[in-house]
Amino acid sequence: MSAVLVAVALSLVSAVAYAAAAVAQERLASRSPGAGTLRLLGSVAWWWSVGLNAAAALLHVVALKYGPLTVVQPLGALTLVAAVPMGARLAGRRVSPVEWRGTALTLLGLGAILVTASGPAPDDVLSVPEALAVAGATAALIGVLSRPGARPGLRHASASGVASGVASALTQTVTVAATDRSGPLLSVQVIGVALLVAAFAAGGLLLSQTAYRGGLGGPLAVVTLANPLAAAVIGLSLLGERLQGGPAGVLLALAGGGLASWGVVLLSRAAPRQEAADDDHPVAAVLALVPGSATAEPVLVPRPHDPGHLTTATR
């Protein structure tokens, strides 16, 4: 089995684990929308999601040893593809035709990207100055995206995706440098970049948790797109990675990116529409149903055509 196939297989399993963690985080955020960091640290459910993220990250690290960023990172979009049926299953509904269509477009686009991005295993790494420059620019961008203002969920999701993508690029540097037998295992470069990886990985996790307070689909779609974009910029500009096929390969990759992006948009819009439709149901609107409510409170309302008489109704 070639190194690229190993990277793809590991990335697929990693995507499923990330999807399970995202669904767990979204459910926790919906139940406790105002929970702070200290309260999350005391939640067993939170630590389960952290464990899933850690397992997914470990698989991702190994994948980065065998495959370039331009291959491994786009496969992260499969996290959304896996999270949609998981979320639908937990919500007690079926996956809609729009969601299936979004899944097909995402997979088709990813296939086109993988054809052009299937290069050799990585052998170049970021130098310490390059890693520090990338970390500084990323920290500044995250600060801008995390500022108070409108639509914090999508902005925090963008910050989370960028942090995770940069963490992946730095992780590849640590993995390749640590396994290079020409130098010491725990060099200054390896230790310093590993600390940056830990900081960005933790920051991305916390930012995604706050982003999921507004739902799963939209924020996860933004994370899914921002993550490979940030990593691809670093891989193509600093690590010498290239797309295969020349100009035709670039056009194919752009077309694949467009298809995958449209698929992600469809996936992100499908679940909220279903939820909105449920909220607009006439019975739910009249009775003001609250999930989990077992009792109805009687109120007095005028009887039709007879304002002087009152009858009981429920709410």
PDB file of C-alpha atoms in Angstrom:
ATOM      1  CA  MET A   1       0.000   0.000   0.000  1.00  0.00           C
ATOM      2  CA  SER A   2       1.382   3.407  -0.974  1.00  0.00           C
ATOM      3  CA  ALA A   3       2.018   6.136   1.582  1.00  0.00           C
ATOM      4  CA  VAL A   4      -0.778   8.292   0.155  1.00  0.00           C
ATOM      5  CA  LEU A   5      -3.323   5.467   0.503  1.00  0.00           C
ATOM      6  CA  VAL A   6      -2.278   4.984   4.132  1.00  0.00           C
ATOM      7  CA  ALA A   7      -2.760   8.719   4.724  1.00  0.00           C
ATOM      8  CA  VAL A   8      -6.201   8.627   3.101  1.00  0.00           C
ATOM      9  CA  ALA A   9      -7.339   5.615   5.156  1.00  0.00           C
ATOM     10  CA  LEU A  10      -6.171   7.173   8.418  1.00  0.00           C
ATOM     11  CA  SER A  11      -7.817  10.467   7.477  1.00  0.00           C
ATOM     12  CA  LEU A  12     -11.161   8.735   6.874  1.00  0.00           C
ATOM     13  CA  VAL A  13     -11.181   7.161  10.337  1.00  0.00           C
ATOM     14  CA  SER A  14     -10.026  10.463  11.833  1.00  0.00           C
ATOM     15  CA  ALA A  15     -12.907  12.292  10.128  1.00  0.00           C
ATOM     16  CA  VAL A  16     -15.472   9.921  11.643  1.00  0.00           C
ATOM     17  CA  ALA A  17     -13.994  10.437  15.116  1.00  0.00           C
ATOM     18  CA  TYR A  18     -14.015  14.217  14.628  1.00  0.00           C
ATOM     19  CA  ALA A  19     -17.658  14.010  13.500  1.00  0.00           C
ATOM     20  CA  ALA A  20     -18.669  12.115  16.649  1.00  0.00           C
ATOM     21  CA  ALA A  21     -16.856  14.694  18.766  1.00  0.00           C
ATOM     22  CA  ALA A  22     -18.561  17.584  16.943  1.00  0.00           C
ATOM     23  CA  VAL A  23     -22.014  16.072  17.467  1.00  0.00           C
ATOM     24  CA  ALA A  24     -21.232  15.554  21.167  1.00  0.00           C
ATOM     25  CA  GLN A  25     -19.999  19.147  21.492  1.00  0.00           C
ATOM     26  CA  GLU A  26     -23.083  20.541  19.750  1.00  0.00           C
ATOM     27  CA  ARG A  27     -25.451  18.590  22.000  1.00  0.00           C
ATOM     28  CA  LEU A  28     -23.562  19.781  25.064  1.00  0.00           C
ATOM     29  CA  ALA A  29     -23.616  23.393  23.824  1.00  0.00           C
ATOM     30  CA  SER A  30     -27.371  23.241  23.119  1.00  0.00           C
ATOM     31  CA  ARG A  31     -28.092  21.910  26.606  1.00  0.00           C
ATOM     32  CA  SER A  32     -25.838  24.435  28.390  1.00  0.00           C
ATOM     33  CA  PRO A  33     -25.565  27.453  26.054  1.00  0.00           C
ATOM     34  CA  GLY A  34     -24.143  29.712  28.741  1.00  0.00           C
ATOM     35  CA  ALA A  35     -21.641  27.291  30.219  1.00  0.00           C
ATOM     36  CA  GLY A  36     -18.178  28.712  30.797  1.00  0.00           C
ATOM     37  CA  THR A  37     -14.837  26.956  30.490  1.00  0.00           C
ATOM     38  CA  LEU A  38     -14.664  25.966  34.170  1.00  0.00           C
ATOM     39  CA  ARG A  39     -18.121  24.404  34.037  1.00  0.00           C
ATOM     40  CA  LEU A  40     -17.186  22.457  30.914  1.00  0.00           C
ATOM     41  CA  LEU A  41     -14.125  21.074  32.680  1.00  0.00           C
ATOM     42  CA  GLY A  42     -16.437  19.513  35.246  1.00  0.00           C
ATOM     43  CA  SER A  43     -18.646  17.850  32.633  1.00  0.00           C
ATOM     44  CA  VAL A  44     -18.156  14.149  31.850  1.00  0.00           C
ATOM     45  CA  ALA A  45     -19.740  14.660  28.410  1.00  0.00           C
ATOM     46  CA  TRP A  46     -17.193  17.362  27.640  1.00  0.00           C
ATOM     47  CA  TRP A  47     -14.307  15.037  28.449  1.00  0.00           C
ATOM     48  CA  TRP A  48     -15.804  12.343  26.230  1.00  0.00           C
ATOM     49  CA  SER A  49     -15.776  14.825  23.346  1.00  0.00           C
ATOM     50  CA  VAL A  50     -12.180  15.790  24.222  1.00  0.00           C
ATOM     51  CA  GLY A  51     -11.212  12.107  24.150  1.00  0.00           C
ATOM     52  CA  LEU A  52     -12.797  11.673  20.718  1.00  0.00           C
ATOM     53  CA  ASN A  53     -10.996  14.770  19.467  1.00  0.00           C
ATOM     54  CA  ALA A  54      -7.706  13.473  20.871  1.00  0.00           C
ATOM     55  CA  ALA A  55      -8.118  10.089  19.150  1.00  0.00           C
ATOM     56  CA  ALA A  56      -8.998  11.810  15.878  1.00  0.00           C
ATOM     57  CA  ALA A  57      -6.010  14.144  16.236  1.00  0.00           C
ATOM     58  CA  LEU A  58      -3.663  11.204  16.824  1.00  0.00           C
ATOM     59  CA  LEU A  59      -4.849   9.513  13.633  1.00  0.00           C
ATOM     60  CA  HIS A  60      -4.502  12.839  11.846  1.00  0.00           C
ATOM     61  CA  VAL A  61      -0.897  13.195  13.044  1.00  0.00           C
ATOM     62  CA  VAL A  62       0.000   9.764  11.681  1.00  0.00           C
ATOM     63  CA  ALA A  63      -1.727  10.594   8.381  1.00  0.00           C
ATOM     64  CA  LEU A  64       0.379  13.735   8.069  1.00  0.00           C
ATOM     65  CA  LYS A  65       3.494  11.590   8.339  1.00  0.00           C
ATOM     66  CA  TYR A  66       2.513   9.694   5.180  1.00  0.00           C
ATOM     67  CA  GLY A  67       0.668  12.277   3.109  1.00  0.00           C
ATOM     68  CA  PRO A  68       1.056  15.964   2.213  1.00  0.00           C
ATOM     69  CA  LEU A  69      -1.168  18.667   3.673  1.00  0.00           C
ATOM     70  CA  THR A  70      -2.908  19.150   0.331  1.00  0.00           C
ATOM     71  CA  VAL A  71      -4.158  15.535   0.552  1.00  0.00           C
ATOM     72  CA  VAL A  72      -4.853  15.082   4.257  1.00  0.00           C
ATOM     73  CA  GLN A  73      -6.568  18.392   5.013  1.00  0.00           C
ATOM     74  CA  PRO A  74      -9.296  18.297   2.304  1.00  0.00           C
ATOM     75  CA  LEU A  75     -10.397  14.919   3.675  1.00  0.00           C
ATOM     76  CA  GLY A  76     -11.416  16.777   6.821  1.00  0.00           C
ATOM     77  CA  ALA A  77     -14.571  17.781   4.914  1.00  0.00           C
ATOM     78  CA  LEU A  78     -15.734  14.210   5.450  1.00  0.00           C
ATOM     79  CA  THR A  79     -16.241  15.190   9.093  1.00  0.00           C
ATOM     80  CA  LEU A  80     -19.328  17.120   8.027  1.00  0.00           C
ATOM     81  CA  VAL A  81     -20.474  14.267   5.783  1.00  0.00           C
ATOM     82  CA  ALA A  82     -20.299  11.875   8.745  1.00  0.00           C
ATOM     83  CA  ALA A  83     -21.737  14.335  11.263  1.00  0.00           C
ATOM     84  CA  VAL A  84     -24.948  14.902   9.281  1.00  0.00           C
ATOM     85  CA  PRO A  85     -26.328  11.332   9.569  1.00  0.00           C
ATOM     86  CA  MET A  86     -25.052  11.095  13.157  1.00  0.00           C
ATOM     87  CA  GLY A  87     -26.875  14.281  14.118  1.00  0.00           C
ATOM     88  CA  ALA A  88     -30.011  13.196  12.266  1.00  0.00           C
ATOM     89  CA  ARG A  89     -29.954   9.840  14.025  1.00  0.00           C
ATOM     90  CA  LEU A  90     -29.687  11.433  17.452  1.00  0.00           C
ATOM     91  CA  ALA A  91     -32.425  13.933  16.540  1.00  0.00           C
ATOM     92  CA  GLY A  92     -34.755  11.061  15.581  1.00  0.00           C
ATOM     93  CA  ARG A  93     -35.172  12.065  11.923  1.00  0.00           C
ATOM     94  CA  ARG A  94     -34.102  10.807   8.515  1.00  0.00           C
ATOM     95  CA  VAL A  95     -31.423  12.337   6.356  1.00  0.00           C
ATOM     96  CA  SER A  96     -33.158  14.588   3.818  1.00  0.00           C
ATOM     97  CA  PRO A  97     -32.626  14.464   0.010  1.00  0.00           C
ATOM     98  CA  VAL A  98     -30.846  17.825   0.223  1.00  0.00           C
ATOM     99  CA  GLU A  99     -28.399  16.368   2.717  1.00  0.00           C
ATOM    100  CA  TRP A 100     -27.739  13.356   0.484  1.00  0.00           C
ATOM    101  CA  ARG A 101     -27.180  15.707  -2.469  1.00  0.00           C
ATOM    102  CA  GLY A 102     -24.755  17.774  -0.422  1.00  0.00           C
ATOM    103  CA  THR A 103     -22.906  14.615   0.588  1.00  0.00           C
ATOM    104  CA  ALA A 104     -22.550  13.499  -3.042  1.00  0.00           C
ATOM    105  CA  LEU A 105     -21.251  16.904  -4.173  1.00  0.00           C
ATOM    106  CA  THR A 106     -18.771  17.022  -1.304  1.00  0.00           C
ATOM    107  CA  LEU A 107     -17.400  13.569  -2.100  1.00  0.00           C
ATOM    108  CA  LEU A 108     -17.191  14.362  -5.834  1.00  0.00           C
ATOM    109  CA  GLY A 109     -15.302  17.586  -5.151  1.00  0.00           C
ATOM    110  CA  LEU A 110     -12.936  15.867  -2.740  1.00  0.00           C
ATOM    111  CA  GLY A 111     -12.221  13.208  -5.361  1.00  0.00           C
ATOM    112  CA  ALA A 112     -11.182  15.880  -7.867  1.00  0.00           C
ATOM    113  CA  ILE A 113      -8.936  17.558  -5.288  1.00  0.00           C
ATOM    114  CA  LEU A 114      -7.275  14.271  -4.332  1.00  0.00           C
ATOM    115  CA  VAL A 115      -6.460  13.480  -7.979  1.00  0.00           C
ATOM    116  CA  THR A 116      -4.444  16.701  -8.288  1.00  0.00           C
ATOM    117  CA  ALA A 117      -3.007  16.722  -4.748  1.00  0.00           C
ATOM    118  CA  SER A 118      -1.656  13.161  -4.605  1.00  0.00           C
ATOM    119  CA  GLY A 119       1.997  14.066  -4.292  1.00  0.00           C
ATOM    120  CA  PRO A 120       4.850  12.288  -2.491  1.00  0.00           C
ATOM    121  CA  ALA A 121       5.147  11.942   1.263  1.00  0.00           C
ATOM    122  CA  PRO A 122       6.283  15.186   2.926  1.00  0.00           C
ATOM    123  CA  ASP A 123       9.983  15.751   3.564  1.00  0.00           C
ATOM    124  CA  ASP A 124      10.119  19.527   4.100  1.00  0.00           C
ATOM    125  CA  VAL A 125       9.332  21.232   7.409  1.00  0.00           C
ATOM    126  CA  LEU A 126       8.871  24.755   8.698  1.00  0.00           C
ATOM    127  CA  SER A 127      11.922  26.406  10.167  1.00  0.00           C
ATOM    128  CA  VAL A 128      11.678  27.962  13.608  1.00  0.00           C
ATOM    129  CA  PRO A 129      11.377  31.529  12.188  1.00  0.00           C
ATOM    130  CA  GLU A 130       8.708  30.359   9.728  1.00  0.00           C
ATOM    131  CA  ALA A 131       6.777  28.574  12.487  1.00  0.00           C
ATOM    132  CA  LEU A 132       6.905  31.672  14.706  1.00  0.00           C
ATOM    133  CA  ALA A 133       5.787  33.908  11.847  1.00  0.00           C
ATOM    134  CA  VAL A 134       2.868  31.607  11.027  1.00  0.00           C
ATOM    135  CA  ALA A 135       1.911  31.406  14.715  1.00  0.00           C
ATOM    136  CA  GLY A 136       1.996  35.187  15.124  1.00  0.00           C
ATOM    137  CA  ALA A 137      -0.103  35.855  12.036  1.00  0.00           C
ATOM    138  CA  THR A 138      -2.588  33.160  13.062  1.00  0.00           C
ATOM    139  CA  ALA A 139      -2.912  34.513  16.600  1.00  0.00           C
ATOM    140  CA  ALA A 140      -3.617  38.000  15.227  1.00  0.00           C
ATOM    141  CA  LEU A 141      -6.268  36.656  12.835  1.00  0.00           C
ATOM    142  CA  ILE A 142      -7.929  34.639  15.606  1.00  0.00           C
ATOM    143  CA  GLY A 143      -8.006  37.758  17.776  1.00  0.00           C
ATOM    144  CA  VAL A 144      -9.821  39.673  15.042  1.00  0.00           C
ATOM    145  CA  LEU A 145     -12.328  36.886  14.418  1.00  0.00           C
ATOM    146  CA  SER A 146     -13.019  36.394  18.142  1.00  0.00           C
ATOM    147  CA  ARG A 147     -13.851  40.031  18.876  1.00  0.00           C
ATOM    148  CA  PRO A 148     -17.363  40.830  20.168  1.00  0.00           C
ATOM    149  CA  GLY A 149     -19.934  41.581  17.513  1.00  0.00           C
ATOM    150  CA  ALA A 150     -22.573  40.130  15.231  1.00  0.00           C
ATOM    151  CA  ARG A 151     -22.684  36.445  14.188  1.00  0.00           C
ATOM    152  CA  PRO A 152     -20.141  35.215  16.747  1.00  0.00           C
ATOM    153  CA  GLY A 153     -20.859  31.571  15.918  1.00  0.00           C
ATOM    154  CA  LEU A 154     -19.588  31.739  12.337  1.00  0.00           C
ATOM    155  CA  ARG A 155     -16.657  33.974  13.254  1.00  0.00           C
ATOM    156  CA  HIS A 156     -15.617  31.661  16.081  1.00  0.00           C
ATOM    157  CA  ALA A 157     -16.001  28.726  13.690  1.00  0.00           C
ATOM    158  CA  SER A 158     -13.703  30.462  11.202  1.00  0.00           C
ATOM    159  CA  ALA A 159     -11.162  31.080  13.959  1.00  0.00           C
ATOM    160  CA  SER A 160     -11.427  27.450  15.048  1.00  0.00           C
ATOM    161  CA  GLY A 161     -10.893  26.186  11.496  1.00  0.00           C
ATOM    162  CA  VAL A 162      -7.855  28.408  10.986  1.00  0.00           C
ATOM    163  CA  ALA A 163      -6.379  27.366  14.348  1.00  0.00           C
ATOM    164  CA  SER A 164      -6.884  23.678  13.553  1.00  0.00           C
ATOM    165  CA  GLY A 165      -5.438  24.018  10.044  1.00  0.00           C
ATOM    166  CA  VAL A 166      -2.346  25.792  11.320  1.00  0.00           C
ATOM    167  CA  ALA A 167      -2.007  23.222  14.108  1.00  0.00           C
ATOM    168  CA  SER A 168      -2.025  20.488  11.439  1.00  0.00           C
ATOM    169  CA  ALA A 169       0.692  22.246   9.439  1.00  0.00           C
ATOM    170  CA  LEU A 170       2.812  22.640  12.565  1.00  0.00           C
ATOM    171  CA  THR A 171       2.088  19.035  13.535  1.00  0.00           C
ATOM    172  CA  GLN A 172       3.481  17.857  10.231  1.00  0.00           C
ATOM    173  CA  THR A 173       6.651  19.793  10.958  1.00  0.00           C
ATOM    174  CA  VAL A 174       6.952  18.150  14.395  1.00  0.00           C
ATOM    175  CA  THR A 175       6.250  14.659  13.016  1.00  0.00           C
ATOM    176  CA  VAL A 176       8.724  14.844  10.142  1.00  0.00           C
ATOM    177  CA  ALA A 177      11.430  16.528  12.234  1.00  0.00           C
ATOM    178  CA  ALA A 178      11.026  14.114  15.168  1.00  0.00           C
ATOM    179  CA  THR A 179      11.323  11.046  12.915  1.00  0.00           C
ATOM    180  CA  ASP A 180      14.289  12.410  10.988  1.00  0.00           C
ATOM    181  CA  ARG A 181      17.237  10.374  12.294  1.00  0.00           C
ATOM    182  CA  SER A 182      19.759  12.966  11.141  1.00  0.00           C
ATOM    183  CA  GLY A 183      19.027  15.144  14.188  1.00  0.00           C
ATOM    184  CA  PRO A 184      18.120  14.788  17.871  1.00  0.00           C
ATOM    185  CA  LEU A 185      14.628  13.567  18.706  1.00  0.00           C
ATOM    186  CA  LEU A 186      13.853  16.417  21.127  1.00  0.00           C
ATOM    187  CA  SER A 187      15.478  19.356  19.398  1.00  0.00           C
ATOM    188  CA  VAL A 188      14.592  22.970  20.122  1.00  0.00           C
ATOM    189  CA  GLN A 189      12.620  23.030  16.885  1.00  0.00           C
ATOM    190  CA  VAL A 190      10.534  19.985  17.817  1.00  0.00           C
ATOM    191  CA  ILE A 191       9.768  21.151  21.370  1.00  0.00           C
ATOM    192  CA  GLY A 192       8.997  24.746  20.399  1.00  0.00           C
ATOM    193  CA  VAL A 193       6.705  23.835  17.516  1.00  0.00           C
ATOM    194  CA  ALA A 194       5.007  21.122  19.640  1.00  0.00           C
ATOM    195  CA  LEU A 195       4.072  23.776  22.210  1.00  0.00           C
ATOM    196  CA  LEU A 196       2.564  25.902  19.436  1.00  0.00           C
ATOM    197  CA  VAL A 197       0.600  22.871  18.220  1.00  0.00           C
ATOM    198  CA  ALA A 198      -0.823  22.298  21.708  1.00  0.00           C
ATOM    199  CA  ALA A 199      -1.826  25.965  22.037  1.00  0.00           C
ATOM    200  CA  PHE A 200      -3.589  26.145  18.654  1.00  0.00           C
ATOM    201  CA  ALA A 201      -5.246  22.738  19.072  1.00  0.00           C
ATOM    202  CA  ALA A 202      -6.673  23.702  22.480  1.00  0.00           C
ATOM    203  CA  GLY A 203      -7.746  27.107  21.179  1.00  0.00           C
ATOM    204  CA  GLY A 204      -9.467  25.544  18.171  1.00  0.00           C
ATOM    205  CA  LEU A 205     -11.345  23.114  20.418  1.00  0.00           C
ATOM    206  CA  LEU A 206     -12.643  25.844  22.739  1.00  0.00           C
ATOM    207  CA  LEU A 207     -13.572  28.122  19.833  1.00  0.00           C
ATOM    208  CA  SER A 208     -15.555  25.340  18.172  1.00  0.00           C
ATOM    209  CA  GLN A 209     -17.408  24.685  21.423  1.00  0.00           C
ATOM    210  CA  THR A 210     -18.603  28.298  21.577  1.00  0.00           C
ATOM    211  CA  ALA A 211     -19.414  28.258  17.841  1.00  0.00           C
ATOM    212  CA  TYR A 212     -21.720  25.225  18.240  1.00  0.00           C
ATOM    213  CA  ARG A 213     -24.025  27.190  20.536  1.00  0.00           C
ATOM    214  CA  GLY A 214     -25.734  28.392  17.352  1.00  0.00           C
ATOM    215  CA  GLY A 215     -26.215  24.867  15.988  1.00  0.00           C
ATOM    216  CA  LEU A 216     -24.078  22.227  14.290  1.00  0.00           C
ATOM    217  CA  GLY A 217     -24.482  22.629  10.514  1.00  0.00           C
ATOM    218  CA  GLY A 218     -23.339  26.195   9.785  1.00  0.00           C
ATOM    219  CA  PRO A 219     -20.398  26.388  12.226  1.00  0.00           C
ATOM    220  CA  LEU A 220     -19.145  22.907  11.324  1.00  0.00           C
ATOM    221  CA  ALA A 221     -19.333  23.775   7.616  1.00  0.00           C
ATOM    222  CA  VAL A 222     -17.221  26.900   8.195  1.00  0.00           C
ATOM    223  CA  VAL A 223     -14.698  24.934  10.267  1.00  0.00           C
ATOM    224  CA  THR A 224     -14.569  22.306   7.532  1.00  0.00           C
ATOM    225  CA  LEU A 225     -13.755  24.881   4.835  1.00  0.00           C
ATOM    226  CA  ALA A 226     -11.395  27.098   6.851  1.00  0.00           C
ATOM    227  CA  ASN A 227      -9.266  24.205   8.120  1.00  0.00           C
ATOM    228  CA  PRO A 228      -7.945  22.870   4.776  1.00  0.00           C
ATOM    229  CA  LEU A 229      -7.727  26.371   3.313  1.00  0.00           C
ATOM    230  CA  ALA A 230      -5.353  27.519   6.052  1.00  0.00           C
ATOM    231  CA  ALA A 231      -3.272  24.340   5.823  1.00  0.00           C
ATOM    232  CA  ALA A 232      -3.124  24.465   2.006  1.00  0.00           C
ATOM    233  CA  VAL A 233      -1.833  28.050   2.069  1.00  0.00           C
ATOM    234  CA  ILE A 234       1.024  26.958   4.337  1.00  0.00           C
ATOM    235  CA  GLY A 235       1.737  23.763   2.385  1.00  0.00           C
ATOM    236  CA  LEU A 236       1.808  25.446  -1.012  1.00  0.00           C
ATOM    237  CA  SER A 237       3.639  28.620   0.043  1.00  0.00           C
ATOM    238  CA  LEU A 238       6.142  27.373   2.637  1.00  0.00           C
ATOM    239  CA  LEU A 239       6.509  23.593   2.369  1.00  0.00           C
ATOM    240  CA  GLY A 240       7.047  23.303  -1.374  1.00  0.00           C
ATOM    241  CA  GLU A 241       3.935  21.181  -2.005  1.00  0.00           C
ATOM    242  CA  ARG A 242       2.537  21.347  -5.512  1.00  0.00           C
ATOM    243  CA  LEU A 243      -0.609  20.294  -7.340  1.00  0.00           C
ATOM    244  CA  GLN A 244      -0.233  17.604 -10.020  1.00  0.00           C
ATOM    245  CA  GLY A 245      -1.109  18.060 -13.701  1.00  0.00           C
ATOM    246  CA  GLY A 246       0.026  21.613 -14.336  1.00  0.00           C
ATOM    247  CA  PRO A 247      -2.622  24.201 -15.353  1.00  0.00           C
ATOM    248  CA  ALA A 248      -5.194  21.472 -16.014  1.00  0.00           C
ATOM    249  CA  GLY A 249      -4.618  20.121 -12.511  1.00  0.00           C
ATOM    250  CA  VAL A 250      -5.121  23.577 -11.015  1.00  0.00           C
ATOM    251  CA  LEU A 251      -8.413  23.968 -12.888  1.00  0.00           C
ATOM    252  CA  LEU A 252      -9.552  20.511 -11.753  1.00  0.00           C
ATOM    253  CA  ALA A 253      -8.659  21.334  -8.155  1.00  0.00           C
ATOM    254  CA  LEU A 254     -10.567  24.627  -8.351  1.00  0.00           C
ATOM    255  CA  ALA A 255     -13.592  22.852  -9.823  1.00  0.00           C
ATOM    256  CA  GLY A 256     -13.395  20.209  -7.106  1.00  0.00           C
ATOM    257  CA  GLY A 257     -13.117  22.904  -4.452  1.00  0.00           C
ATOM    258  CA  GLY A 258     -16.204  24.605  -5.857  1.00  0.00           C
ATOM    259  CA  LEU A 259     -18.205  21.377  -5.846  1.00  0.00           C
ATOM    260  CA  ALA A 260     -17.092  20.493  -2.339  1.00  0.00           C
ATOM    261  CA  SER A 261     -17.909  24.000  -1.106  1.00  0.00           C
ATOM    262  CA  TRP A 262     -21.403  23.854  -2.607  1.00  0.00           C
ATOM    263  CA  GLY A 263     -21.937  20.453  -1.050  1.00  0.00           C
ATOM    264  CA  VAL A 264     -20.875  21.789   2.322  1.00  0.00           C
ATOM    265  CA  VAL A 265     -23.277  24.731   1.935  1.00  0.00           C
ATOM    266  CA  LEU A 266     -26.155  22.359   1.177  1.00  0.00           C
ATOM    267  CA  LEU A 267     -25.274  20.212   4.176  1.00  0.00           C
ATOM    268  CA  SER A 268     -25.063  23.219   6.472  1.00  0.00           C
ATOM    269  CA  ARG A 269     -28.464  24.573   5.360  1.00  0.00           C
ATOM    270  CA  ALA A 270     -30.420  21.322   5.313  1.00  0.00           C
ATOM    271  CA  ALA A 271     -30.666  20.578   9.049  1.00  0.00           C
ATOM    272  CA  PRO A 272     -31.593  24.142  10.152  1.00  0.00           C
ATOM    273  CA  ARG A 273     -34.416  24.215   7.590  1.00  0.00           C
ATOM    274  CA  GLN A 274     -35.797  21.005   8.993  1.00  0.00           C
ATOM    275  CA  GLU A 275     -35.674  22.400  12.508  1.00  0.00           C
ATOM    276  CA  ALA A 276     -37.364  25.605  11.367  1.00  0.00           C
ATOM    277  CA  ALA A 277     -40.098  23.607   9.679  1.00  0.00           C
ATOM    278  CA  ASP A 278     -40.740  21.751  12.898  1.00  0.00           C
ATOM    279  CA  ASP A 279     -40.979  25.040  14.812  1.00  0.00           C
ATOM    280  CA  ASP A 280     -43.476  26.415  12.266  1.00  0.00           C
ATOM    281  CA  HIS A 281     -45.790  23.419  12.529  1.00  0.00           C
ATOM    282  CA  PRO A 282     -49.326  24.730  13.261  1.00  0.00           C
ATOM    283  CA  VAL A 283     -49.912  22.350  16.149  1.00  0.00           C
ATOM    284  CA  ALA A 284     -46.621  23.327  17.753  1.00  0.00           C
ATOM    285  CA  ALA A 285     -47.402  27.003  17.210  1.00  0.00           C
ATOM    286  CA  VAL A 286     -50.859  26.769  18.790  1.00  0.00           C
ATOM    287  CA  LEU A 287     -49.932  24.580  21.711  1.00  0.00           C
ATOM    288  CA  ALA A 288     -46.441  26.095  22.174  1.00  0.00           C
ATOM    289  CA  LEU A 289     -45.017  22.655  22.685  1.00  0.00           C
ATOM    290  CA  VAL A 290     -41.821  22.434  24.672  1.00  0.00           C
ATOM    291  CA  PRO A 291     -39.700  19.294  24.133  1.00  0.00           C
ATOM    292  CA  GLY A 292     -39.772  17.151  27.233  1.00  0.00           C
ATOM    293  CA  SER A 293     -42.847  18.808  28.667  1.00  0.00           C
ATOM    294  CA  ALA A 294     -45.298  16.290  30.107  1.00  0.00           C
ATOM    295  CA  THR A 295     -47.941  18.624  31.436  1.00  0.00           C
ATOM    296  CA  ALA A 296     -50.063  21.408  30.023  1.00  0.00           C
ATOM    297  CA  GLU A 297     -50.996  24.537  31.951  1.00  0.00           C
ATOM    298  CA  PRO A 298     -54.709  25.479  31.738  1.00  0.00           C
ATOM    299  CA  VAL A 299     -55.568  29.063  30.829  1.00  0.00           C
ATOM    300  CA  LEU A 300     -58.867  30.906  30.331  1.00  0.00           C
ATOM    301  CA  VAL A 301     -59.709  32.101  26.816  1.00  0.00           C
ATOM    302  CA  PRO A 302     -62.903  33.606  25.356  1.00  0.00           C
ATOM    303  CA  ARG A 303     -65.288  31.147  23.743  1.00  0.00           C
ATOM    304  CA  PRO A 304     -65.818  31.931  20.014  1.00  0.00           C
ATOM    305  CA  HIS A 305     -68.845  34.221  19.303  1.00  0.00           C
ATOM    306  CA  ASP A 306     -69.401  34.565  23.038  1.00  0.00           C
ATOM    307  CA  PRO A 307     -66.939  36.989  24.682  1.00  0.00           C
ATOM    308  CA  GLY A 308     -68.771  36.778  27.966  1.00  0.00           C
ATOM    309  CA  HIS A 309     -67.978  33.121  28.493  1.00  0.00           C
ATOM    310  CA  LEU A 310     -64.628  31.647  29.243  1.00  0.00           C
ATOM    311  CA  THR A 311     -63.401  28.137  28.576  1.00  0.00           C
ATOM    312  CA  THR A 312     -60.145  26.375  29.288  1.00  0.00           C
ATOM    313  CA  ALA A 313     -57.328  25.718  26.885  1.00  0.00           C
ATOM    314  CA  THR A 314     -53.788  24.502  27.289  1.00  0.00           C
ATOM    315  CA  ARG A 315     -50.492  26.090  26.607  1.00  0.00           C
TER     316      ARG A 315
END
